[in-house]
């Protein structure tokens, strides 16, 4: 019996149900509803049969996205999600999503190890089947690790095996002369622009511009920029003060004044004098305006009008007298003194108008009758009197003006010792708060030879002033000590210093304060004051090395050998623990010709500082410079036993090198690098000696080992590269310098050496590229900027110099390069000025003195040559790109700066 399938009854369909929508079926469409079936939103209502025939029209249309045919897929349907958007998710849904994500992550982690292992196995399988180039030669590369340095050096340099298309060789075919002439006419240039070329002025008038003039103007503009850039050098200026003042004196104010401004000022001042006629400055200003405009009569008329309103103004009366002729000025001043009999300015003006000395005194005496308390009038009168009459006037002055201390002091100077003491005692009673009285009393005692009373007088004076509540200003008293020194009162100077310095508050800065006072005195030229300050400081700080050094330096600058030796002896007695004082004392005795005394000092130093490297080296130098070679060898032998330092081994090698014992020197250097591997100079000396012994492989090995032991030594890297360049191995020198720049980044000397290597190898473009990279990394390097100036074509060197001065204005190498530019252009005065600036910025840079001296020999006078020579000898330079290698030649070790200067110029470009 067959059963018939009956369709289950699910009840009525939901209001938003669309049949087949879940599996991507489209609903029925009508003429009014064209398009695919769509899911009805919650806000839309559809009838029971909306999916079948009604199209599901609701109350509100809601746009759900793009449902065009391009978004439909036969398998997956539309791209949009069938489920609710994330914005519609509640907290439970989000929690479920997080749980599923955690599960997925855990499962993926369990499988990751197996997946990665499978990927590695697949990669290894692929590499076995198809290995890369590096793996194909891996066994050969491992074998290279066993090669020696000699085998590496024996590998030939790579040649030019490029497969690029080679250029065809040029072929030259004879060309007729007519074609050559026509081509020459076509490419010929004119150095001027004619008017017909279209360059016309605004007014329509044609102009002719010379291109040569434009070039010269450009050069002048660059020169001005260089002058402005150099104007910040300390102590230098491009303004001529004398010429500037001269130009001011020749300025015609009346012609240069703006007429419009004068008219406006005249109206303004007229308003002032009209609204306030009692204002004397307004009348004076109006008169001076008319005087500026050249209307002298109008100016006199204005001040005369002003006198009608301001008869009591002394300034206006003085202005009237100034504008009048000399003969009328006296009359004007006489009238003024009738109205203003106590005006000091008017009396002084009346005295100045008199030509004879007697008439001046007569006016001043009459003035003192009217104004007896005027200090200024008394000074003018006393200055005009003879000594006897001046003494009488001073007695009257101290009676009339007892508060003027200068009158008391001047009177004391004119009297003898007893009367001067009486005058000063009277002054002290009248002015108990005046310090100058006590200082002058001390000077008086010193002048009489009473040395013991000088310091007592100063101490008593300071105590009395303190009791009267006077604040003691140390700077004021030290200034008076300087004045006492300048007036040759040295005991008073020392007494002031001894009395005033103990009043300095006790603090950690007291030593620094006293040193500042001493340096201030030296800047004023008061040597005795500074010496007294240091002497007192040493009594308070007897074991301070810095104070002793300052005091010794002061005596060295004064070239007083007796005082210098005395203070050095005192220093070694009170501070024997400081070896620098022993060394300085020995050196000064040696320089003064006392060689035996220098030896004795060093022997005493050995007893205090046993095994001191510095004392050993000083003793060796003393014996070597005095040709006591055997003594020097014995000292070095003992030094190598007591203190086996790099400097000791270096001096041992250098002593034998100077004597011509190259093999013995090489043995010392070789032994030294074993014991002192971090001492770069020993590596350099060992390599140089190997090269001198014709052992170039040995020299190369020393350079190689030296760069390994002293990786941060720029000199070793540079010397190693130069050695390869000397052998012609530019391809080996280049990677050496590249390794050096990696090991020691941002070093301008390494960049400079690389640039010069490329220039020597003929690779100008690589040199310029490396220079640009160096300036990018070290934009403030004066060495690189100077090289950039030299590498520029001559036409653009000044522009490059302007750029260099903007970056490093105070660099002596850059300024030297600019000076050489002016030298080549025959700008003699400018070149001399720049050479002078470079020498002042860094006197220790010998290249500046060498080029400066060569410049003066070529274009300067005998006096200028002698001046450069003298300054170079005083500076005694030690460094320089040309100077240092020249001076370090063995046969020039004992040359004086004068010999080096006169011989180095032969090798300069």
Short mmCIF file of N, CA, C and O in Angstrom, two decimals, residues 39 704 790 811:
data_model
loop_
_atom_site.label_atom_id
_atom_site.label_comp_id
_atom_site.label_asym_id
_atom_site.label_seq_id
_atom_site.Cartn_x
_atom_site.Cartn_y
_atom_site.Cartn_z
N UNK A 39 15.55 41.60 0.69
CA UNK A 39 15.08 41.32 2.04
C UNK A 39 14.40 42.54 2.59
O UNK A 39 14.97 43.64 2.55
N UNK A 704 98.91 46.84 8.71
CA UNK A 704 97.73 46.00 8.85
C UNK A 704 97.48 45.67 10.32
O UNK A 704 96.35 45.79 10.82
N UNK A 790 89.38 74.38 -3.38
CA UNK A 790 90.49 74.10 -4.29
C UNK A 790 90.05 73.24 -5.47
O UNK A 790 90.62 73.36 -6.57
N UNK A 811 87.25 79.21 10.77
CA UNK A 811 88.16 78.10 10.54
C UNK A 811 89.40 78.59 9.79
O UNK A 811 89.28 79.19 8.72
#
